[in-house]
Short mmCIF file of C-alpha atoms in Angstrom, two decimals:
data_model
loop_
_atom_site.label_atom_id
_atom_site.label_comp_id
_atom_site.label_asym_id
_atom_site.label_seq_id
_atom_site.Cartn_x
_atom_site.Cartn_y
_atom_site.Cartn_z
CA MET A 1 27.91 84.96 -98.39
CA ASN A 2 26.26 86.96 -96.30
CA LYS A 3 22.38 86.53 -94.62
CA ASN A 4 20.54 88.18 -96.82
CA GLN A 5 22.35 86.36 -99.76
CA LEU A 6 21.90 83.23 -98.21
CA ALA A 7 18.61 84.18 -97.26
CA LEU A 8 17.90 85.17 -100.86
CA ARG A 9 19.18 81.73 -102.21
CA VAL A 10 16.99 80.00 -100.05
CA GLN A 11 14.39 82.01 -101.37
CA GLU A 12 15.17 80.66 -105.23
CA ILE A 13 15.45 76.99 -103.55
CA ILE A 14 11.64 77.03 -102.24
CA ALA A 15 9.67 78.66 -104.94
CA GLY A 16 11.63 76.38 -107.57
CA VAL A 17 10.00 73.22 -105.89
CA GLU A 18 7.35 71.93 -107.84
CA GLY A 19 3.63 72.58 -106.14
CA VAL A 20 4.93 75.63 -103.96
CA ALA A 21 2.91 78.54 -105.70
CA GLY A 22 5.10 82.15 -104.06
CA LEU A 23 6.39 82.65 -100.42
CA TYR A 24 5.04 85.21 -98.34
CA PRO A 25 7.30 87.07 -95.92
CA ALA A 26 8.25 84.70 -93.10
CA ARG A 27 8.41 87.63 -90.51
CA SER A 28 5.02 89.00 -90.38
CA ALA A 29 4.41 91.89 -88.99
CA VAL A 30 4.66 90.86 -85.51
CA LEU A 31 8.20 89.35 -85.76
CA ALA A 32 9.07 91.77 -87.94
CA GLY A 33 8.48 94.82 -85.49
CA ILE A 34 10.68 92.33 -83.52
CA ALA A 35 13.52 91.62 -85.66
CA SER A 36 14.04 95.68 -87.12
CA THR A 37 14.96 96.37 -83.36
CA LEU A 38 17.48 93.73 -83.58
CA GLY A 39 18.44 95.08 -86.36
CA ALA A 40 18.41 92.56 -88.69
CA ASN A 41 17.63 92.88 -92.52
CA GLU A 42 14.13 91.89 -94.15
CA THR A 43 14.00 89.60 -96.32
CA VAL A 44 11.35 87.22 -97.60
CA VAL A 45 12.71 83.76 -95.80
CA ALA A 46 14.62 84.51 -92.72
CA VAL A 47 17.52 82.95 -91.92
CA ASP A 48 19.00 83.23 -88.11
CA THR A 49 22.14 81.52 -86.56
CA ALA A 50 21.62 79.37 -83.63
CA ASP A 51 24.18 77.46 -81.38
CA THR A 52 23.49 74.53 -83.59
CA GLY A 53 23.68 75.82 -87.01
CA LEU A 54 21.04 77.67 -89.51
CA VAL A 55 17.39 78.53 -88.65
CA ILE A 56 15.74 78.79 -91.96
CA ARG A 57 11.97 80.15 -91.55
CA ALA A 58 9.79 80.25 -94.53
CA ARG A 59 6.10 81.55 -95.33
CA ILE A 60 4.56 79.75 -98.57
CA ALA A 61 2.00 80.06 -100.59
CA ALA A 62 0.73 76.29 -102.18
CA LEU A 63 -0.80 75.14 -105.38
CA THR A 64 -4.00 73.47 -104.75
CA GLY A 65 -3.22 70.20 -106.55
CA ALA A 66 0.01 69.68 -104.55
CA PRO A 67 -1.18 68.20 -100.63
CA ALA A 68 0.39 70.26 -97.81
CA PRO A 69 1.50 67.81 -95.95
CA ARG A 70 3.57 66.13 -98.95
CA LEU A 71 4.61 69.69 -100.20
CA VAL A 72 6.31 71.23 -96.66
CA ARG A 73 8.54 67.72 -96.48
CA ASP A 74 9.67 68.15 -100.14
CA VAL A 75 10.33 72.29 -99.60
CA ALA A 76 12.59 71.22 -96.44
CA ALA A 77 14.02 68.62 -98.27
CA ALA A 78 15.36 70.68 -100.96
CA VAL A 79 16.89 73.43 -98.81
CA ARG A 80 18.57 71.08 -96.39
CA ALA A 81 20.16 69.22 -99.74
CA GLU A 82 20.48 72.23 -101.80
CA LEU A 83 22.53 73.83 -98.33
CA GLY A 84 24.49 71.19 -97.88
CA GLY A 85 25.66 71.71 -100.81
CA LEU A 86 26.64 75.02 -100.51
CA ALA A 87 28.47 73.85 -96.95
CA GLY A 88 30.39 71.17 -98.61
CA ASP A 89 31.26 73.91 -101.26
CA ALA A 90 32.48 76.20 -98.68
CA ARG A 91 35.17 73.74 -96.80
CA ALA A 92 36.74 74.03 -100.44
CA GLY A 93 36.91 77.49 -100.80
CA SER A 94 35.13 77.94 -103.81
CA VAL A 95 31.65 79.75 -103.00
CA GLY A 96 33.59 82.94 -101.49
CA LEU A 97 33.01 81.94 -97.68
CA ALA A 98 34.37 82.40 -95.02
CA GLY A 99 34.72 83.49 -91.63
CA SER A 100 35.52 80.11 -88.53
CA VAL A 101 35.75 78.21 -92.08
CA GLY A 102 39.03 78.48 -91.95
CA SER A 103 39.51 78.22 -96.08
CA ALA A 104 42.03 78.93 -97.88
CA GLY A 105 40.22 81.46 -100.13
CA SER A 106 39.78 83.40 -96.57
CA ALA A 107 43.50 83.86 -95.95
CA GLY A 108 44.89 87.25 -96.54
CA SER A 109 41.47 89.01 -96.43
CA ALA A 110 40.36 90.59 -92.45
CA GLU A 111 36.22 89.95 -92.81
CA SER A 112 34.55 90.87 -90.05
CA VAL A 113 32.69 88.38 -88.39
CA GLU A 114 29.10 90.43 -89.52
CA SER A 115 29.32 90.97 -92.54
CA VAL A 116 30.43 87.12 -93.77
CA THR A 117 28.47 84.18 -92.17
CA SER A 118 29.75 80.75 -92.78
CA VAL A 119 26.87 78.02 -94.20
CA GLY A 120 26.66 75.99 -91.25
CA PRO A 121 24.63 72.96 -90.82
CA VAL A 122 20.77 73.59 -91.13
CA SER A 123 19.55 72.75 -87.43
CA SER A 124 15.85 73.55 -88.20
CA VAL A 125 13.33 74.25 -91.43
CA GLU A 126 10.29 76.05 -90.50
CA ILE A 127 7.69 76.17 -93.29
CA THR A 128 4.35 76.92 -92.86
CA VAL A 129 1.30 77.03 -95.72
CA CYS A 130 -0.39 80.43 -95.47
CA GLY A 131 -2.91 80.13 -98.42
CA PHE A 132 -3.35 77.92 -101.21
CA THR A 133 -3.72 79.32 -105.27
CA ASP A 134 -4.58 77.73 -108.49
CA VAL A 135 -1.37 80.27 -110.14
CA ARG A 136 2.14 80.78 -109.16
CA PHE A 137 2.64 84.53 -108.12
CA SER A 138 6.63 84.41 -107.47
CA MET B 1 -15.45 102.58 -68.15
CA THR B 2 -18.38 104.14 -70.39
CA VAL B 3 -17.55 101.83 -73.78
CA PRO B 4 -21.01 101.83 -76.04
CA ASP B 5 -20.42 98.08 -76.87
CA ARG B 6 -21.70 95.68 -74.36
CA PRO B 7 -20.09 92.50 -75.94
CA ARG B 8 -16.99 94.18 -75.03
CA LEU B 9 -17.93 95.21 -71.49
CA ASN B 10 -19.03 91.94 -70.79
CA LEU B 11 -16.29 89.49 -72.17
CA ASP B 12 -14.26 91.93 -69.96
CA ASP B 13 -16.46 90.83 -66.95
CA ALA B 14 -15.91 87.28 -68.12
CA ALA B 15 -14.29 84.43 -66.50
CA ASP B 16 -10.86 83.80 -67.46
CA SER B 17 -11.34 79.72 -68.34
CA PHE B 18 -14.30 80.83 -70.58
CA LEU B 19 -12.76 83.45 -71.97
CA VAL B 20 -10.03 80.88 -72.68
CA GLU B 21 -12.47 78.21 -73.93
CA ARG B 22 -13.85 80.70 -76.63
CA ALA B 23 -10.28 82.16 -77.77
CA SER B 24 -9.26 78.86 -78.53
CA ASP B 25 -12.19 77.91 -80.86
CA GLY B 26 -10.75 80.85 -82.55
CA ASP B 27 -12.50 83.87 -81.20
CA VAL B 28 -10.10 87.16 -81.42
CA SER B 29 -12.05 89.16 -79.15
CA SER B 30 -12.13 86.93 -76.01
CA PHE B 31 -8.48 86.72 -76.37
CA GLU B 32 -7.73 90.51 -76.66
CA SER B 33 -9.80 90.42 -73.23
CA LEU B 34 -7.55 87.78 -71.51
CA ALA B 35 -4.86 90.06 -73.62
CA ARG B 36 -5.78 93.25 -71.26
CA ARG B 37 -6.41 91.72 -68.26
CA TYR B 38 -3.17 90.77 -68.15
CA GLY B 39 -1.26 92.96 -70.41
CA PRO B 40 -0.09 95.35 -67.84
CA LEU B 41 1.08 92.57 -65.41
CA MET B 42 2.90 90.63 -68.00
CA ARG B 43 4.75 93.77 -69.42
CA GLY B 44 5.63 95.03 -65.53
CA TYR B 45 7.28 91.66 -64.91
CA ALA B 46 8.79 91.44 -68.57
CA ARG B 47 10.18 94.71 -67.70
CA ARG B 48 11.89 94.37 -64.51
CA LEU B 49 13.52 90.98 -66.52
CA THR B 50 14.47 92.23 -69.21
CA GLY B 51 15.00 96.22 -68.05
CA SER B 52 14.06 97.80 -71.24
CA THR B 53 10.42 98.90 -72.27
CA ALA B 54 10.98 98.31 -76.00
CA ASP B 55 12.24 94.59 -74.94
CA ALA B 56 9.17 94.02 -72.36
CA ASP B 57 6.43 95.47 -75.56
CA ASP B 58 8.61 92.58 -77.29
CA ALA B 59 8.33 90.15 -75.01
CA VAL B 60 4.33 90.73 -74.33
CA GLN B 61 3.72 90.63 -77.82
CA GLU B 62 5.54 87.30 -78.28
CA THR B 63 3.86 86.03 -75.28
CA LEU B 64 0.41 86.84 -76.42
CA LEU B 65 1.15 85.15 -80.23
CA GLN B 66 2.27 81.82 -78.87
CA ALA B 67 -0.99 81.93 -76.31
CA TRP B 68 -2.99 82.42 -79.38
CA ASN B 69 -1.38 79.38 -81.21
CA GLN B 70 -1.43 77.29 -78.16
CA LEU B 71 -4.09 78.17 -76.22
CA GLY B 72 -5.77 74.50 -77.00
CA LYS B 73 -3.02 72.97 -74.79
CA LEU B 74 -4.02 74.32 -72.03
CA GLN B 75 -5.95 72.14 -70.38
CA ASP B 76 -7.17 74.13 -67.33
CA GLY B 77 -8.35 77.34 -68.82
CA SER B 78 -8.50 79.13 -65.01
CA ALA B 79 -4.88 78.86 -64.81
CA VAL B 80 -4.02 80.72 -67.72
CA LYS B 81 -2.47 83.11 -65.93
CA PRO B 82 0.65 81.36 -64.92
CA TRP B 83 0.52 79.79 -68.03
CA LEU B 84 1.63 83.53 -69.69
CA MET B 85 3.90 84.44 -67.13
CA ARG B 86 5.60 81.16 -68.00
CA ILE B 87 5.48 82.11 -71.27
CA CYS B 88 6.34 85.78 -70.37
CA GLY B 89 9.22 84.69 -68.53
CA ARG B 90 10.99 82.53 -71.03
CA LYS B 91 10.08 85.07 -74.02
CA SER B 92 12.37 87.93 -71.74
CA ILE B 93 15.14 85.25 -71.25
CA ASP B 94 14.92 84.48 -74.68
CA LEU B 95 15.31 88.68 -75.38
CA ILE B 96 18.18 89.04 -73.22
CA ARG B 97 20.07 85.86 -74.62
CA LYS B 98 19.58 87.66 -78.52
CA ARG B 99 20.63 91.03 -76.88
CA LYS B 100 23.51 89.50 -74.88
CA ASN B 101 26.37 92.37 -74.80
CA THR B 102 24.11 94.97 -76.53
CA VAL B 103 22.09 96.38 -73.85
CA ASN B 104 23.49 98.17 -70.31
CA LEU B 105 20.96 95.56 -67.89
CA ASP B 106 21.93 97.18 -64.76
CA ASP B 107 19.13 100.12 -65.18
CA VAL B 108 15.40 99.18 -65.58
CA GLU B 109 14.80 102.12 -67.62
CA PRO B 110 11.49 104.04 -66.42
CA PHE B 111 8.19 103.69 -68.79
CA ASP B 112 8.12 107.29 -70.77
CA HIS B 113 4.42 108.73 -68.76
CA GLY B 114 3.06 109.17 -65.67
CA PRO B 115 4.09 112.03 -63.09
CA GLY B 116 7.12 110.56 -62.46
CA PRO B 117 9.85 107.71 -62.98
CA GLU B 118 9.02 104.66 -60.74
CA ARG B 119 6.88 106.67 -58.81
CA ALA B 120 5.18 103.42 -56.51
CA VAL B 121 8.59 102.54 -55.23
CA GLU B 122 10.50 105.96 -55.24
CA GLN B 123 8.15 106.16 -52.57
CA ASP B 124 9.21 103.51 -50.20
CA THR B 125 12.46 103.25 -48.58
CA GLN B 126 12.30 99.98 -48.54
CA MET B 127 11.17 98.99 -51.90
CA ARG B 128 13.86 100.98 -53.17
CA SER B 129 16.64 99.34 -51.28
CA LEU B 130 15.34 96.02 -52.47
CA VAL B 131 15.55 97.28 -56.00
CA GLU B 132 19.15 98.82 -55.46
CA ALA B 133 20.03 95.23 -54.37
CA LEU B 134 18.48 93.48 -56.95
CA LYS B 135 20.48 95.71 -59.41
CA ARG B 136 23.78 94.24 -57.20
CA LEU B 137 22.89 90.69 -57.56
CA PRO B 138 24.49 88.48 -60.51
CA LEU B 139 22.52 88.51 -63.31
CA GLU B 140 21.49 84.79 -63.25
CA GLN B 141 21.11 85.15 -59.52
CA ARG B 142 18.69 88.68 -60.13
CA GLN B 143 16.79 86.48 -63.16
CA CYS B 144 16.12 83.43 -61.12
CA TRP B 145 14.88 85.60 -58.18
CA VAL B 146 12.50 87.68 -60.05
CA LEU B 147 11.24 84.66 -62.16
CA LYS B 148 10.24 82.95 -58.71
CA GLU B 149 9.02 86.02 -56.85
CA MET B 150 7.35 88.08 -59.03
CA GLY B 151 6.24 85.48 -61.89
CA GLY B 152 5.71 83.09 -59.15
CA GLN B 153 7.56 80.45 -61.36
CA SER B 154 8.54 76.69 -59.66
CA TYR B 155 11.87 75.61 -59.81
CA GLU B 156 11.34 73.00 -62.38
CA ASP B 157 9.81 76.28 -64.62
CA ILE B 158 12.75 78.99 -63.89
CA ALA B 159 15.05 75.35 -64.54
CA LYS B 160 13.90 74.93 -68.05
CA THR B 161 13.10 79.03 -69.03
CA MET B 162 17.25 79.20 -68.34
CA ASP B 163 17.83 76.01 -69.33
CA THR B 164 19.72 74.62 -66.62
CA THR B 165 18.96 71.97 -63.96
CA THR B 166 16.86 72.90 -60.79
CA ASP B 167 19.70 72.51 -58.67
CA SER B 168 21.69 75.08 -59.99
CA VAL B 169 18.33 77.42 -59.70
CA ARG B 170 18.59 76.07 -56.12
CA GLY B 171 21.53 77.26 -55.69
CA ARG B 172 21.28 80.24 -57.09
CA LEU B 173 18.17 81.04 -55.51
CA SER B 174 19.83 80.21 -52.32
CA ARG B 175 22.36 83.06 -52.89
CA ALA B 176 20.18 85.49 -54.09
CA ARG B 177 18.13 85.23 -50.74
CA THR B 178 21.35 85.38 -48.31
CA THR B 179 22.02 88.40 -50.02
CA LEU B 180 18.95 90.00 -50.17
CA MET B 181 18.36 89.54 -46.47
CA LYS B 182 21.62 90.24 -45.31
CA GLU B 183 21.32 93.89 -47.20
CA MET B 184 17.65 94.31 -45.59
CA GLU B 185 19.52 93.96 -42.31
CA ASP B 186 21.03 97.00 -43.07
CA TRP B 187 18.29 98.56 -44.42
CA ARG B 188 16.32 98.63 -40.87
CA MET C 1 16.06 91.06 -33.37
CA ASN C 2 20.13 90.71 -34.03
CA ASN C 3 22.02 91.67 -36.75
CA GLU C 4 23.06 87.29 -37.23
CA LEU C 5 21.35 85.45 -40.05
CA PRO C 6 19.76 82.69 -38.39
CA ASP C 7 21.61 79.59 -39.63
CA PRO C 8 24.84 79.24 -37.84
CA GLY C 9 23.66 79.64 -33.49
CA CYS C 10 20.87 76.43 -33.81
CA GLY C 11 21.85 74.49 -37.24
CA HIS C 12 19.18 75.56 -39.40
CA SER C 13 19.51 77.14 -42.82
CA LEU C 14 17.92 80.06 -44.23
CA ASP C 15 17.24 77.61 -46.88
CA GLU C 16 15.43 75.24 -44.75
CA LEU C 17 13.27 78.11 -43.48
CA GLU C 18 12.23 79.04 -46.92
CA GLU C 19 11.16 75.94 -47.44
CA TYR C 20 9.52 75.46 -44.44
CA LEU C 21 7.43 78.68 -45.28
CA ARG C 22 6.61 77.69 -49.07
CA THR C 23 5.83 74.63 -48.28
CA GLY C 24 4.41 75.24 -45.01
CA GLN C 25 5.70 72.23 -43.06
CA SER C 26 8.98 70.38 -41.92
CA ALA C 27 10.10 68.39 -39.48
CA ALA C 28 11.71 70.86 -37.66
CA GLU C 29 8.71 72.78 -37.16
CA GLN C 30 8.74 72.44 -32.67
CA HIS C 31 12.10 74.36 -33.07
CA TYR C 32 11.42 76.96 -35.57
CA LEU C 33 8.40 78.09 -33.48
CA ARG C 34 10.73 78.03 -29.92
CA CYS C 35 13.82 79.46 -31.80
CA PRO C 36 14.27 83.35 -31.30
CA GLU C 37 16.97 83.04 -34.08
CA CYS C 38 14.59 80.98 -36.60
CA GLN C 39 12.10 83.63 -36.07
CA ALA C 40 13.80 85.92 -36.65
CA GLY C 41 14.71 83.88 -40.16
CA LEU C 42 11.03 83.62 -41.05
CA ALA C 43 10.33 86.95 -39.77
CA GLY C 44 13.26 88.65 -42.56
CA LEU C 45 12.04 85.97 -44.76
CA ARG C 46 8.42 87.01 -44.73
CA SER C 47 9.22 91.11 -44.93
CA LEU C 48 11.09 90.53 -48.25
CA GLN C 49 8.32 88.21 -49.74
CA ARG C 50 6.04 90.62 -48.86
CA LEU C 51 8.23 93.54 -50.04
CA SER C 52 8.83 91.89 -53.82
CA GLY C 53 5.27 91.73 -54.07
CA GLN C 54 4.60 95.12 -53.17
CA LEU C 55 7.44 96.04 -56.42
CA ALA C 56 5.67 93.35 -58.48
CA ALA C 57 2.51 95.24 -57.71
CA ALA C 58 4.20 98.31 -58.21
CA ASP C 59 5.72 97.31 -61.73
CA THR C 60 2.28 96.09 -62.80
CA GLU C 61 1.08 99.84 -61.87
CA GLN C 62 3.81 101.63 -63.57
CA ALA C 63 3.28 99.26 -66.88
CA GLY C 64 -0.19 101.53 -67.63
CA SER C 65 -3.55 100.40 -68.17
CA ALA C 66 -4.67 98.33 -70.79
CA ASP C 67 -6.18 100.63 -72.49
CA GLU C 68 -3.10 102.79 -73.61
CA PRO C 69 -1.41 102.48 -76.87
CA TRP C 70 1.33 100.20 -75.90
CA LEU C 71 -0.96 97.06 -75.77
CA GLN C 72 -3.32 98.54 -78.63
CA SER C 73 -0.41 98.81 -80.86
CA ILE C 74 0.42 95.24 -79.40
CA LEU C 75 -3.08 94.30 -80.13
CA GLY C 76 -3.32 95.72 -83.63
CA ASN C 77 -0.51 93.62 -84.77
CA LEU C 78 -1.47 91.00 -83.37
CA ARG C 79 -4.81 90.87 -85.34
CA LEU C 80 -3.10 90.67 -88.56
CA GLU C 81 -1.52 87.57 -87.51
CA MET C 82 -4.87 86.15 -85.71
CA ARG C 83 -6.91 86.75 -89.44
CA SER C 84 -4.95 83.58 -90.19
CA GLY C 85 -6.05 81.44 -87.24
CA ARG C 86 -4.20 79.10 -85.37
CA SER C 87 -1.19 77.51 -86.42
CA ILE C 88 -1.98 73.69 -87.60
CA PRO C 89 0.83 71.32 -87.03
CA LEU C 90 1.60 69.09 -89.93
CA SER C 91 4.04 66.13 -89.41
CA SER C 92 8.08 66.51 -90.11
CA GLU C 93 10.69 63.83 -90.43
CA TYR C 94 13.25 65.75 -88.49
CA PRO C 95 12.24 66.33 -85.10
CA GLU C 96 13.87 69.97 -85.64
CA ASP C 97 11.78 71.03 -87.82
CA ALA C 98 8.54 72.52 -87.62
CA PHE C 99 5.87 72.47 -90.85
CA PHE C 100 2.42 74.33 -90.25
CA GLU C 101 -0.43 75.59 -92.30
CA THR C 102 -2.65 78.10 -91.39
CA GLU C 103 -6.27 77.45 -90.26
CA GLY C 104 -7.18 80.24 -92.31
CA SER C 105 -6.00 78.38 -95.31
CA LEU C 106 -7.90 75.51 -94.92
CA LEU C 107 -10.70 77.83 -94.76
CA ALA C 108 -10.79 79.38 -97.56
CA LEU C 109 -9.88 76.26 -99.51
CA ILE C 110 -13.47 75.01 -97.48
CA ARG C 111 -15.03 78.27 -98.83
CA ARG C 112 -13.96 77.72 -102.30
CA ILE C 113 -15.63 74.47 -102.11
CA GLY C 114 -18.86 76.03 -101.47
CA ASP C 115 -18.23 78.10 -105.02
CA ASP C 116 -17.66 75.25 -106.95
CA VAL C 117 -21.17 73.81 -105.42
CA ASP C 118 -23.85 74.50 -107.49
CA GLY C 119 -26.32 76.39 -105.13
CA ALA C 120 -24.57 76.68 -101.97
CA THR C 121 -22.39 79.75 -100.50
CA ILE C 122 -20.69 78.85 -97.45
CA GLY C 123 -21.42 81.36 -94.57
CA LYS C 124 -20.10 80.97 -90.73
CA CYS C 125 -17.34 78.51 -91.04
CA ARG C 126 -15.49 76.59 -87.86
CA LEU C 127 -12.80 74.25 -87.49
CA HIS C 128 -13.79 72.77 -83.87
CA GLY C 129 -11.35 70.84 -81.82
CA ASP C 130 -7.34 71.62 -80.51
CA ILE C 131 -6.32 71.60 -83.70
CA THR C 132 -3.37 72.21 -82.88
CA THR C 133 -2.15 69.35 -81.39
CA PRO C 134 -0.95 67.22 -83.67
CA GLY C 135 -4.08 64.41 -84.33
CA ALA C 136 -6.45 66.21 -82.80
CA ASP C 137 -10.01 65.04 -83.26
CA VAL C 138 -11.86 67.89 -85.72
CA MET C 139 -15.53 68.87 -86.27
CA ILE C 140 -15.84 71.07 -89.00
CA GLU C 141 -18.94 73.66 -88.64
CA VAL C 142 -20.13 74.93 -92.27
CA ASN C 143 -23.33 77.06 -92.63
CA VAL C 144 -24.94 77.22 -96.24
CA THR C 145 -27.07 79.41 -97.86
CA ALA C 146 -28.84 77.58 -100.37
CA PHE C 147 -30.41 78.82 -103.67
CA PHE C 148 -34.21 77.70 -104.43
CA GLY C 149 -34.53 75.12 -106.84
CA TYR C 150 -31.39 72.94 -106.06
CA PRO C 151 -32.11 69.44 -104.37
CA LEU C 152 -30.49 70.25 -100.53
CA PRO C 153 -29.55 66.93 -99.92
CA ALA C 154 -27.47 66.16 -102.88
CA MET C 155 -25.74 69.67 -102.43
CA ILE C 156 -25.26 68.81 -98.81
CA GLU C 157 -23.59 65.51 -99.14
CA SER C 158 -21.41 66.91 -102.26
CA LEU C 159 -20.14 69.40 -99.80
CA ARG C 160 -19.81 66.97 -97.26
CA SER C 161 -17.61 64.71 -99.69
CA ARG C 162 -15.26 67.64 -101.74
CA ILE C 163 -14.58 68.88 -97.97
CA ALA C 164 -13.65 65.98 -96.15
CA ALA C 165 -11.96 64.97 -99.48
CA MET C 166 -9.72 68.42 -99.51
CA ILE C 167 -9.07 67.83 -95.41
CA SER C 168 -7.49 64.67 -95.94
CA THR C 169 -5.58 65.80 -98.51
CA HIS C 170 -4.47 68.71 -97.53
CA SER C 171 -4.05 68.46 -94.12
CA GLU C 172 -3.16 65.45 -90.92
CA LEU C 173 -6.28 66.70 -89.20
CA ASN C 174 -8.42 63.46 -87.62
CA LEU C 175 -12.10 64.60 -88.86
CA THR C 176 -14.86 63.34 -86.98
CA SER C 177 -18.04 65.04 -88.37
CA ILE C 178 -19.15 67.67 -90.80
CA ASP C 179 -21.92 69.65 -89.71
CA VAL C 180 -23.72 71.36 -92.55
CA THR C 181 -26.38 73.56 -91.92
CA VAL C 182 -28.95 75.35 -94.05
CA THR C 183 -29.53 78.28 -92.65
CA ASP C 184 -31.08 80.34 -95.43
CA VAL C 185 -32.23 79.65 -98.67
CA HIS C 186 -32.62 82.08 -101.20
CA GLU C 187 -35.58 82.49 -103.87
CA HIS C 188 -33.11 84.01 -106.49
CA PHE C 189 -29.79 83.35 -108.04
CA SER C 190 -27.84 86.19 -106.12
CA PRO C 191 -24.40 85.36 -104.92
CA ALA C 192 -23.73 86.61 -100.80
CA PRO C 193 -20.45 88.41 -101.12
CA LYS C 194 -17.61 85.21 -101.02
CA GLY C 195 -15.19 84.78 -98.73
CA ALA C 196 -17.44 87.36 -95.76
CA VAL C 197 -16.31 87.97 -92.63
CA ASN C 198 -15.58 84.72 -90.34
CA GLU C 199 -18.16 84.81 -87.63
#
C-alpha cells in the first residue's frame, strides 16, 4: 500500500463516520503549492510521514445535526482504530505491505522504499471542520 | 506610490500594533499591509537560510498563514516584526529538513530580477568575503549564525527552531564566530 | 592591529568579548578597555556585526519590493485561506492531535439562523476575542435588517437564544455576550442578498 492508497483508505474511513457530510481537499491552495514543489501527490486526505509515525490531515464538512466538538473526536478515533488494525495486518504480512516491516510476504521482492510505505503508528490526526450542511455530499 | 484607494494607503502608514489589532479581529486588508511591510525582509532572510528562491517564497507563505491563524496569541502588537522573523526562521529550517539531500545548499541562488544578481553584495568586497566564508561553514553553524545575526533571534529561540539545546547553539555560534573572525583578519 | 585572535594572551576569550558586546556589561570591563588585544577583538566583532547587518539589508533589497508578483501571488493564495477566517481550536483526547473548526463555518451557521428567524436578515457578523486560544472569551456582534411588522424584541430574543444554543453545540467557545443591532427596518419584504460579504 502506498501513500495514495492509504490516503484513499483514510478518506473512506472518514466519510463513513456518522455526522460527516463530506471532505474537502486537505491541502489548501496554499499548502498544495508547497506540496507540489515537494513532489507530493494530491489526494483529498493528506498523509505525511514523520519520525514518530503517520500524520493524517483532513478537512471535513459536518452535518448540522452533529455537534462539531464530538464529531472531530469521533473521526480521529475511527482513523486510529482502523489504521491500527491495518498496522496489525501488515505485521502479519497479509495486506501486502512491505519495507521496514520485514514481513514474510515481502521476501523475494525488491520493493523500492519510495513506492511502499509501511503503515506505522498514527502519530497525529488533524481534523478541521470547514463547513456545516444538511445533506451529505461525498 | 499613487494608488487611488486611500484606505489602503492609510493602512500602509499605520503602526504595527494597530494593524495587528485589526488583523487579529479578522481584517484581511490590515493583515495584507503587514505582509507588504515585512514580506521583503522575510523573503531575503528565508532565502539566505534556505538557499533557494522557491523555498523562500514557500517559507514566507507558510509564515504568513501561521501568522494569520495565531495573530491573536501575540500579546504585544508592536513586537510583530521579531515574531514574524521567528516563525519565518522556523519555517525555513523546516523546509530545509524536508528537502534534505535533494538540493545543494551551498549556493544561494539569485533572485530572477534586477540588473544583476547579488548586486549590492557583489559591489562590496568585504560583504562578498563574508558570503564566501558563510558558505564554508558547516550547515548547522551557518544556520545558527544567520538566525542570530540576521534574524535577531535569541539563543533560546534558535534552540527551539533547531530542536536542540541552548548550550549546543552557544557552541555552534562560538565556532562560527571564531572561524569568521579568523577569515576576516585575512580580508583586510 | 595584529593577526592574532584575542583569546590567548590576556586570558579572555572571544565568547566573553561577544557577551560583553551583546549585554553591555562585564566584570572585566575595565580590563577590556585597556587591553589592546581585547580592543582589537571587540573592533573585529563590531565590524563582523556591521557587515552582517549590511548583508541582511542587501538581502532584503534583493528580495524585491512588496508590489511585485511574488508577494501578490502569495497574498492571492492566502486570501483563499483567510476567507474561511481564523481556525478555532477544539479539544482533543491525545495531545498530538489537533482539531479545529473555521471561523467562516460558524459565521455561516449564524447567517443561517437569521434565515430561520422570521423577519430578520443578518448583515455584518463578527466574532470578537482571541478565538484561536482554547476557552477564550468571545463576543458576537450581529447586525440585522428587520422587516416592518415583526415585533423587534421577540425577533432579537429569538436570534440571541438560537445563536447561543448553536455556539454551545458546535464550539467550545466561552460566549460572553451577543450584541444584536437592528441597523435597518424595511417596509416591504424583499430579502437582502444572503451570505453577503462579511465586512
